[in-house]
XYZ file of C-alpha atoms in Angstrom:
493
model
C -8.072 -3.156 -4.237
C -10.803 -4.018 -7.039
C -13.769 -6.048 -5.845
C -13.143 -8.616 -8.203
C -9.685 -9.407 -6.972
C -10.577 -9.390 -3.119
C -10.576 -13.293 -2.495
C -13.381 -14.560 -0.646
C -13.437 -14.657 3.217
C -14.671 -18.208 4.183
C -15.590 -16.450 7.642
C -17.813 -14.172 5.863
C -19.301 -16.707 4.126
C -23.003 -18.068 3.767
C -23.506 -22.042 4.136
C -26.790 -22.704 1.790
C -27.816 -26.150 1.111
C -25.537 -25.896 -2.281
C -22.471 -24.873 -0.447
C -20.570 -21.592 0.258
C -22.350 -18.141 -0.628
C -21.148 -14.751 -0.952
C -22.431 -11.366 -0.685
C -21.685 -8.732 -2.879
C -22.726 -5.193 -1.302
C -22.492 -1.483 -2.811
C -23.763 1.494 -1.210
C -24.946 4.699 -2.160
C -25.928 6.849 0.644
C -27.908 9.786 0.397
C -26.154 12.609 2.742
C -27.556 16.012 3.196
C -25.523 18.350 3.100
C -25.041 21.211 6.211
C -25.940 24.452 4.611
C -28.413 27.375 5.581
C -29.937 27.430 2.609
C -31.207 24.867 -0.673
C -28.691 23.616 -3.416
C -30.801 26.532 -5.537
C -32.712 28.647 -3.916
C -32.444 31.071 -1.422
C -35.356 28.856 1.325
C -33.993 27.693 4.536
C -33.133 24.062 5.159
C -34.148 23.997 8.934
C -35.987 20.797 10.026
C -39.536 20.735 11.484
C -40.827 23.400 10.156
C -44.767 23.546 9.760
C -45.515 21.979 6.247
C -44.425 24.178 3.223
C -43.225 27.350 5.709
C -39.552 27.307 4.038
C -40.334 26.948 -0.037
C -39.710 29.609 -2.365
C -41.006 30.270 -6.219
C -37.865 28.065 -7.294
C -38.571 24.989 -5.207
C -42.526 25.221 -6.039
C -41.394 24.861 -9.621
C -43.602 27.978 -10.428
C -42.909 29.056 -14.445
C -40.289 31.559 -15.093
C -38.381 30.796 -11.943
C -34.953 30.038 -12.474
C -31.841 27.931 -10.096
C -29.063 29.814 -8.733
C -26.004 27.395 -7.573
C -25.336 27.921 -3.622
C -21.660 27.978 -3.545
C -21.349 26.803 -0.043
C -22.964 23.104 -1.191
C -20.225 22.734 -3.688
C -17.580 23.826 -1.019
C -19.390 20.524 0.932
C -19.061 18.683 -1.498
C -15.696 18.937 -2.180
C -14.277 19.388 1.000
C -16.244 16.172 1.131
C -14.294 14.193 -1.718
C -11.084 15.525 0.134
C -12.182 13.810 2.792
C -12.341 10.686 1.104
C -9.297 11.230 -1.030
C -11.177 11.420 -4.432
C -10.438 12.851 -7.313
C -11.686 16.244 -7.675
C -13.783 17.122 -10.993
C -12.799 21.046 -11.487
C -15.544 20.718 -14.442
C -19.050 19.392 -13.475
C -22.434 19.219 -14.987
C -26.010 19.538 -13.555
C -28.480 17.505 -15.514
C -32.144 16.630 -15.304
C -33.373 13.643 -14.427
C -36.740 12.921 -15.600
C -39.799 11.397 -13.678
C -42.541 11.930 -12.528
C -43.777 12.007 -8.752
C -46.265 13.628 -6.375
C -43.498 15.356 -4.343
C -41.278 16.010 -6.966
C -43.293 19.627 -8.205
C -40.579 20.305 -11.272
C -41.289 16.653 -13.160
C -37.490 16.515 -12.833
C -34.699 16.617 -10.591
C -31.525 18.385 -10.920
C -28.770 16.051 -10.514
C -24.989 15.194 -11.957
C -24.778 12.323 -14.071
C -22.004 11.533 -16.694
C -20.075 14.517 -14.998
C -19.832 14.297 -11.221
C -17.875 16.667 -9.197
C -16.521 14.241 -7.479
C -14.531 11.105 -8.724
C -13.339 7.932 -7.523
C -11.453 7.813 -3.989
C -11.272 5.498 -1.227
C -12.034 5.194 2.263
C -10.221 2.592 5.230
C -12.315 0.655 7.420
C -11.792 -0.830 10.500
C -13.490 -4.271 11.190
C -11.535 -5.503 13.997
C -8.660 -4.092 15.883
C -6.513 -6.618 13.735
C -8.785 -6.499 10.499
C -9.196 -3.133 7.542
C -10.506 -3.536 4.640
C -10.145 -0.218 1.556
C -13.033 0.408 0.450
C -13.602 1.799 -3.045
C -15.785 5.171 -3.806
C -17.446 5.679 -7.362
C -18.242 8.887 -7.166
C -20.217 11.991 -5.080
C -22.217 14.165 -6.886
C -24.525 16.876 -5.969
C -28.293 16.821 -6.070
C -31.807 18.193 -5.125
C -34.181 16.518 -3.000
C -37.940 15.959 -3.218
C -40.191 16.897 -1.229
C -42.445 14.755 1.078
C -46.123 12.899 0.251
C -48.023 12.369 3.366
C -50.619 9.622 3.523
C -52.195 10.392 7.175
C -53.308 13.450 6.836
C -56.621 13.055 5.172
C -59.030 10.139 4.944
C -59.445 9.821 1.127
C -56.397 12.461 -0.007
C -52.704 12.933 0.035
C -50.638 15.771 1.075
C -47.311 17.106 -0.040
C -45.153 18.805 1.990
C -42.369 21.166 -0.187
C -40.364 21.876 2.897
C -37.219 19.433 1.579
C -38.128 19.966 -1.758
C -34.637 21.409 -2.962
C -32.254 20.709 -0.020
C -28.825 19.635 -1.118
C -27.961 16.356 -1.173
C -24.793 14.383 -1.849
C -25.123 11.219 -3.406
C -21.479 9.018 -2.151
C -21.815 5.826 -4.240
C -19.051 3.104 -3.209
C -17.950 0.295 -4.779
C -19.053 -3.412 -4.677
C -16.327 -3.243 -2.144
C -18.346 -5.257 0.686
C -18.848 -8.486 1.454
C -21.163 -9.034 4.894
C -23.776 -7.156 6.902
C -21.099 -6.333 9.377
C -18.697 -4.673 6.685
C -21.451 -2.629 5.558
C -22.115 -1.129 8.796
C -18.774 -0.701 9.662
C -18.084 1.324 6.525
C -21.556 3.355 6.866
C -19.972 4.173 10.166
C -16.789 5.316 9.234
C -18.501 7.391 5.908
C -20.762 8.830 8.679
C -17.647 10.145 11.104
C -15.412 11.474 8.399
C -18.857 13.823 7.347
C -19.356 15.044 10.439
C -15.650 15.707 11.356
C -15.812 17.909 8.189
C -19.385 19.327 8.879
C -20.728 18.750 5.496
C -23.668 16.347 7.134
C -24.767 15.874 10.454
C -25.172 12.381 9.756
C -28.817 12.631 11.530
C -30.459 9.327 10.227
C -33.702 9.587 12.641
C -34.331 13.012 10.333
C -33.516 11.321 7.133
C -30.374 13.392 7.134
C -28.582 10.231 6.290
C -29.728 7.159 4.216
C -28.712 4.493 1.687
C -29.867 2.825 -1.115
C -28.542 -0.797 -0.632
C -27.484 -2.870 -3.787
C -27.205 -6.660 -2.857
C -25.868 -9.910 -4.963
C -24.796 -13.584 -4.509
C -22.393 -15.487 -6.245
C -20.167 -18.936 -5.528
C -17.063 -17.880 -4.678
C -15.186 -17.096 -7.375
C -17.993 -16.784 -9.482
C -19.178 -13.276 -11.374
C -21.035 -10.754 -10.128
C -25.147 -11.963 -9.460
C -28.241 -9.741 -10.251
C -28.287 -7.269 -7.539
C -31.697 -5.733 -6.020
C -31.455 -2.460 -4.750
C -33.179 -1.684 -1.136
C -34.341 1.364 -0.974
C -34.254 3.926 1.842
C -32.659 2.655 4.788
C -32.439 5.070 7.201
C -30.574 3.083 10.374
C -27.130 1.466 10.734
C -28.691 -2.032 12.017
C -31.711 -1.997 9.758
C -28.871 -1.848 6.912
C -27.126 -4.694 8.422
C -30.813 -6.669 8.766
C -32.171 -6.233 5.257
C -28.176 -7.357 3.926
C -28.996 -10.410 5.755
C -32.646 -10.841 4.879
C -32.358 -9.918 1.010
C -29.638 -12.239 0.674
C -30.711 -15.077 2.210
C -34.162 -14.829 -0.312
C -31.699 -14.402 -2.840
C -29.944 -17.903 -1.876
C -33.224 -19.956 -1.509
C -34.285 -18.517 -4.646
C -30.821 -19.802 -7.390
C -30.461 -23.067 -4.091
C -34.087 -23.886 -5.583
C -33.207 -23.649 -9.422
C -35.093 -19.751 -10.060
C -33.557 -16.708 -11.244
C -33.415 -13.670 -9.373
C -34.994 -10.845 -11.087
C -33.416 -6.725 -11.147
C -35.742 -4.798 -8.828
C -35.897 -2.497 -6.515
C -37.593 -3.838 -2.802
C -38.207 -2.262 0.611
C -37.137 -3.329 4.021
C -39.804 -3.745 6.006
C -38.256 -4.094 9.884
C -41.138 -4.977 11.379
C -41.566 -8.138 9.670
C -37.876 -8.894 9.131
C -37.971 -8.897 5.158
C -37.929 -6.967 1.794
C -40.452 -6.464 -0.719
C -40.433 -5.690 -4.229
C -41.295 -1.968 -5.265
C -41.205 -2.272 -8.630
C -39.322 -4.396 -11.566
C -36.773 -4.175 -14.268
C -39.357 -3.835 -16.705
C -41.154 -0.844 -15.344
C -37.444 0.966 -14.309
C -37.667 4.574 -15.094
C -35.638 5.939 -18.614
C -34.377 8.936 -16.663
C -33.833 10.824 -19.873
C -31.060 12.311 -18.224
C -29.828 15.557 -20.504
C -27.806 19.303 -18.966
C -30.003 21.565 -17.441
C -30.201 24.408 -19.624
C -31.082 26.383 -17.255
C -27.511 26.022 -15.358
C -23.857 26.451 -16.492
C -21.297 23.697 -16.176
C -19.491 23.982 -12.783
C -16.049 24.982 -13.205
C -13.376 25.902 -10.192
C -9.619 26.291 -9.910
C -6.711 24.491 -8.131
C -6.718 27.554 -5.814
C -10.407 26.744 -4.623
C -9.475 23.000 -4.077
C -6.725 24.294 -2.350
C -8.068 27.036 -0.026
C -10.719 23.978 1.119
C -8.060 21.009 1.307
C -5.646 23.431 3.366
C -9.197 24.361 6.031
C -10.009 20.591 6.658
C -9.438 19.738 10.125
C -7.604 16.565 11.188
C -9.429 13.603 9.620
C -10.053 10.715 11.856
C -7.594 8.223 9.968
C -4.713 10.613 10.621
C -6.352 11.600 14.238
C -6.039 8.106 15.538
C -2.602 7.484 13.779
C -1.304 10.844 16.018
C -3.289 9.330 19.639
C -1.546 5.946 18.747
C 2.110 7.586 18.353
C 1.998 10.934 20.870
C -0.130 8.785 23.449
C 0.993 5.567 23.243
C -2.455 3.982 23.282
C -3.575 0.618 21.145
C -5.375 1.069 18.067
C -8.417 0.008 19.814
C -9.042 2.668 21.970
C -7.657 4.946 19.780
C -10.710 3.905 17.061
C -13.118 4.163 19.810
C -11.848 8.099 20.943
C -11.598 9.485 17.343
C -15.376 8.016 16.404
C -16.833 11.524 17.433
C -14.704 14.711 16.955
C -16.420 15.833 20.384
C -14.807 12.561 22.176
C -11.694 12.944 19.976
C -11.560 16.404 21.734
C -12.253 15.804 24.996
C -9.842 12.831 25.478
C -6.751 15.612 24.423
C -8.029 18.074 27.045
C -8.246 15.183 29.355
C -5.039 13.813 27.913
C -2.456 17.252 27.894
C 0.470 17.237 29.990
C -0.732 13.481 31.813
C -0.078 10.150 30.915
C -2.410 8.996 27.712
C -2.888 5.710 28.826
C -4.108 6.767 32.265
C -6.598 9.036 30.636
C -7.731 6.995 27.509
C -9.004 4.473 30.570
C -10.820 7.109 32.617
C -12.250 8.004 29.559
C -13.330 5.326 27.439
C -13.665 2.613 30.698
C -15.447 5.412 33.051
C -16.804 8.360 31.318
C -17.878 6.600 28.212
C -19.558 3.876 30.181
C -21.241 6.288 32.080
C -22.421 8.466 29.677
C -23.888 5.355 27.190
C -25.823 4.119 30.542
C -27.775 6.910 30.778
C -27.986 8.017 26.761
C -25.641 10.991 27.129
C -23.442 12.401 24.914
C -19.643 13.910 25.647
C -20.976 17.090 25.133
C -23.653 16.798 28.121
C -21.260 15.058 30.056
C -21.320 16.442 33.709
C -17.971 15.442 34.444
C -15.531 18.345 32.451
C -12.718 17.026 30.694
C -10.562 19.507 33.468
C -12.337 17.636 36.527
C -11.820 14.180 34.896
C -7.814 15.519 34.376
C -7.880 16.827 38.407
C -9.025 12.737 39.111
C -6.330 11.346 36.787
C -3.795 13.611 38.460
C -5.030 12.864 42.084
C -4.571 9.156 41.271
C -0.709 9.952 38.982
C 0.270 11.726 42.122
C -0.794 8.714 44.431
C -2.895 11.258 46.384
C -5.697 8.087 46.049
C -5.981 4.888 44.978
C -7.832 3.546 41.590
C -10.735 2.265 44.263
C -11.096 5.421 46.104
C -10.860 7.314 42.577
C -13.968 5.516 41.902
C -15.788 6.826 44.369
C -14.798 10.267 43.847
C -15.739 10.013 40.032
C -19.506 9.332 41.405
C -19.330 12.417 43.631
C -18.146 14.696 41.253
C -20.445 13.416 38.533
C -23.999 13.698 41.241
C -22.950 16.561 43.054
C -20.202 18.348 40.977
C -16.959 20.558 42.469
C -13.560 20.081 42.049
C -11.694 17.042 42.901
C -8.629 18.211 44.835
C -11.205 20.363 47.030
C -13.709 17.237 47.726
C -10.708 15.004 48.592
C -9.143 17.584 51.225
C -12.848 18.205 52.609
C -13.694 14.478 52.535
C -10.691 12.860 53.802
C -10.096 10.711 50.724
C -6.756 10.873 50.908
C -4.875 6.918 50.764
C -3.234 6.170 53.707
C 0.226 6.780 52.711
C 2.119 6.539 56.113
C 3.327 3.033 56.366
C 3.674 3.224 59.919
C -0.493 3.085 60.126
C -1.022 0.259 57.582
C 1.975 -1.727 59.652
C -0.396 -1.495 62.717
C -3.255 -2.566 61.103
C -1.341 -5.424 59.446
C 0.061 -6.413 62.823
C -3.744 -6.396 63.849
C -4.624 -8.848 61.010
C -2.029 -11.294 61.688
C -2.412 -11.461 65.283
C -5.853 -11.880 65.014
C -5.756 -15.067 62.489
C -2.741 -17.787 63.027
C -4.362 -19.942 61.027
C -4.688 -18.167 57.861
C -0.983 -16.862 58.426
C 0.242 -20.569 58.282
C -2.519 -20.608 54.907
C -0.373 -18.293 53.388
C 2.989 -19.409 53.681
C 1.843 -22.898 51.587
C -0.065 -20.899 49.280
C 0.719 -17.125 48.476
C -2.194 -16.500 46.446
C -3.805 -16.514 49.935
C -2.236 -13.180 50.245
C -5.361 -11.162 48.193
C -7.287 -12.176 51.700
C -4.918 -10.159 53.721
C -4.729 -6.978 51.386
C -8.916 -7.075 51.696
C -9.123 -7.049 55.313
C -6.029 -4.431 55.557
C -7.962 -2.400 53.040
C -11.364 -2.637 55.059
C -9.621 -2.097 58.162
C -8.646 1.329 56.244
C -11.707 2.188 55.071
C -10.239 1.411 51.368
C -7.257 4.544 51.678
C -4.482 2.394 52.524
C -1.607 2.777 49.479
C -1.675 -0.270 48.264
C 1.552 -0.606 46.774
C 2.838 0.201 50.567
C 0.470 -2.421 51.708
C 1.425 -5.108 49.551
C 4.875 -4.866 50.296
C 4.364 -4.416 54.105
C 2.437 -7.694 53.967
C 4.905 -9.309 51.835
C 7.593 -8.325 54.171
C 5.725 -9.232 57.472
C 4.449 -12.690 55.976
C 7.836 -13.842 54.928
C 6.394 -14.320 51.044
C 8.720 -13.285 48.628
């Protein structure tokens, strides 16, 4: 669907003192690309290394030294537009584009400009479990990065560190697609998962692996597109939802109180909760972009496309469209198992042979919670996915009950061991053997006439009973078998 034509959301709306506002977003994130070595050179792209350990000739810019494609970035990159069902360019074009910068040791960067090899596609997001919205990509195209200027180094000098100087990047442009905070998160989120189900980026923001260049408008509804201001360098999910907020709320106060808003570039400071202009319209670079002539045009074949398209694994779109119809789970918690291919993975190993719903619970409900409360991820997860399927089957096979399931969920997660074993050693097992639970039952009622004539006027009374019978059992009485006993004893139908 074309921004233009997306009619305006009045929840997603902005009340100014005018009226209604809306926000017009469009995103280009920066997303390195997962490769041993730079987009030209043979230098490794490993993180923390001591300053300017991993930069060769070609990413000094030293004279003479010329840029050699790595073909393993372009396989990214593609795989990459398959990924978000773009158009594939099998002819590209590397060009420079001009400036000049501390970090940047060539005076230019290689980049793809009129010639991308990657075209338009489109990506679904979910909002809600009820709401998606398509949103439109522009283009991906391959680039170099710069390197890094550090300010703290030295009391009256700056330092430069090469060490990124040269990684591959992959510039995914979307759109003006978006129209709240929210929806831009969302979507950075779902751009985010798709890349790392592929393994073309890690999506590490907190290394820089991952960052966007936010474009933001307002406009009446209805009304064409504002002047947009471009925030540079965001490098978290909620500080891109923040400065959305911030920049256009300035932007509002600014047309509510009769002023224009000027084409700039700003920064998003988080500590103070606003943006700030970086520089103007009028001193914008001219990029002078022209075709390296130091690199060919990039040219491939359908049977490279295809040898890529046919390795991709299963994307998380058609992922949770298979958990929804093989599992029968909701579209909820299918969204929230598919969001990491490691959760995606472990829910099916969890999931194989048992019921889906059973184990999409224990999962998402137990597991998940677990693991957020103490900042784990699936893949330090102490519980395995075959101890969490033992629990799920002790429970299928009413061996235990939810409650006492519980308990044995904290066991194996402290102390570790196999279910089946730790319920046989422990004596977990519910109390199954209806002649017990009828004695204890008996017990119950003898011992309180006055709650039995309670009951019989009000059945809801009856949760009181199935608490002390459950106590009285040290929580391993069935409690289907209970409920019925009690039913049957009390005269409730």
């Amino acid at each position: 669907m074309n921004a233009h034509v997306r009619p305006a959301d009045p929840k997603k709306l902005i009340k100014g003192a005018t009226g209604d506002w809306e926000i017009v977003i469009g995103l280009e994130i920066h997303a390195q690309v997962t490769s041993n070595a730079k987009l030209f050179s043979g230098s490794s792209t490993a993180f923390g290394g001591e300053p300017n350990a991993h930069v060769s000739l070609v990413d000094a810019a030293m004279p003479g030294m010329l840029p050699v494609i790595n073909e393993e970035c372009v396989r990214q990159a593609v795989r990459t537009g398959l990924g978000l069902n773009a158009q594939i360019n099998k002819r590209s074009v590397f060009d420079r584009k001009n400036y000049f910068y501390p970090d940047l040791p060539q005076g230019y960067q290689i980049s793809q400009y009129k010639h991308p090899v990657v075209g338009e596609g489109e990506i679904a997001v979910d909002l809600s479990p009820t709401e998606q919205i398509s949103v439109g990509i522009e283009r991906l195209h391959l680039e170099q990065d710069a390197g890094k200027s550090m300010h703290d180094q030295h009391p009256t000098m700056s330092f430069v560190d090469l060490n990124r100087s040269g990684v591959a990047l992959m510039e995914i442009v979307s759109k003006p697609d978006l129209r709240s905070a929210d929806e831009a998160k969302a979507y950075v989120s779902k751009l985010r998962t798709i890349l790392r189900y592929i393994g073309s980026c890690d999506g590490d923001m907190e290394k820089g692996n991952l960052r966007a260049d936010v474009n933001v408008s307002v406009r009446k509804p209805g009304a064409p597109f504002g002047t947009r201001c471009e925030i540079k360098n965001v490098n978290s999910i909620r500080f891109i939802g923040q400065s959305i907020e911030v920049e256009a709320r300035r932007q509002i106060a600014i047309l509510e109180d009769g002023g224009t808003i000027d084409q700039e570039t700003r920064l998003y400071d988080p500590g103070k909760g606003e943006t700030r202009s970086l520089r103007s319209k009028e001193e914008a670079h001219d990029y002078r972009y022209f075709p390296d002539p130091d690199l060919l045009p990039l040219e491939f074949d359908d049977a490279f496309v295809a040898e890529l398209k046919a390795q991709l694994p299963e994307l998380p779109d058609a992922k949770k469209g298979r958990f929804i119809a093989q599992y029968g789970l909701s579209p909820y918690d299918a969204s929230v198992l598919v969001a990491e291919r490691e959760q995606a993975d472990y829910f099916e190993a969890v999931a194989k042979g048992r019921d889906g719903k059973a184990a999409a619970n224990w999962v998402i409900n137990e597991l998940f919670g677990r693991l957020n409360k103490e900042g784990k991820d699936v893949s330090d997860s102490p519980v395995s996915a075959a101890q969490l399927g033992g629990l799920v089957d002790l429970i299928g096979e009413g061996v235990i009950s939810g409650k006492i399931a519980k308990d044995l969920f904290e066991i194996v997660w402290t102390e570790g061991g196999d279910p089946r074993e730790i319920v046989e050693a422990r004596g977990m097992k519910q109390v199954t053997d209806t002649g017990a639970i009828e004695k204890a039952v008996d017990e119950i009622i003898a011992a309180n006439p006055d709650k039995v004539e309670q009951v019989k006027a009000k059945p809801t009374m009856l949760g009181w009973f199935v608490g002390q019978a459950m106590k009285a059992s040290g929580g391993k009485a069935n409690p289907q078998a209970l409920n019925e006993i009690l039913k049957k004893k009390l005269g409730i139908e």
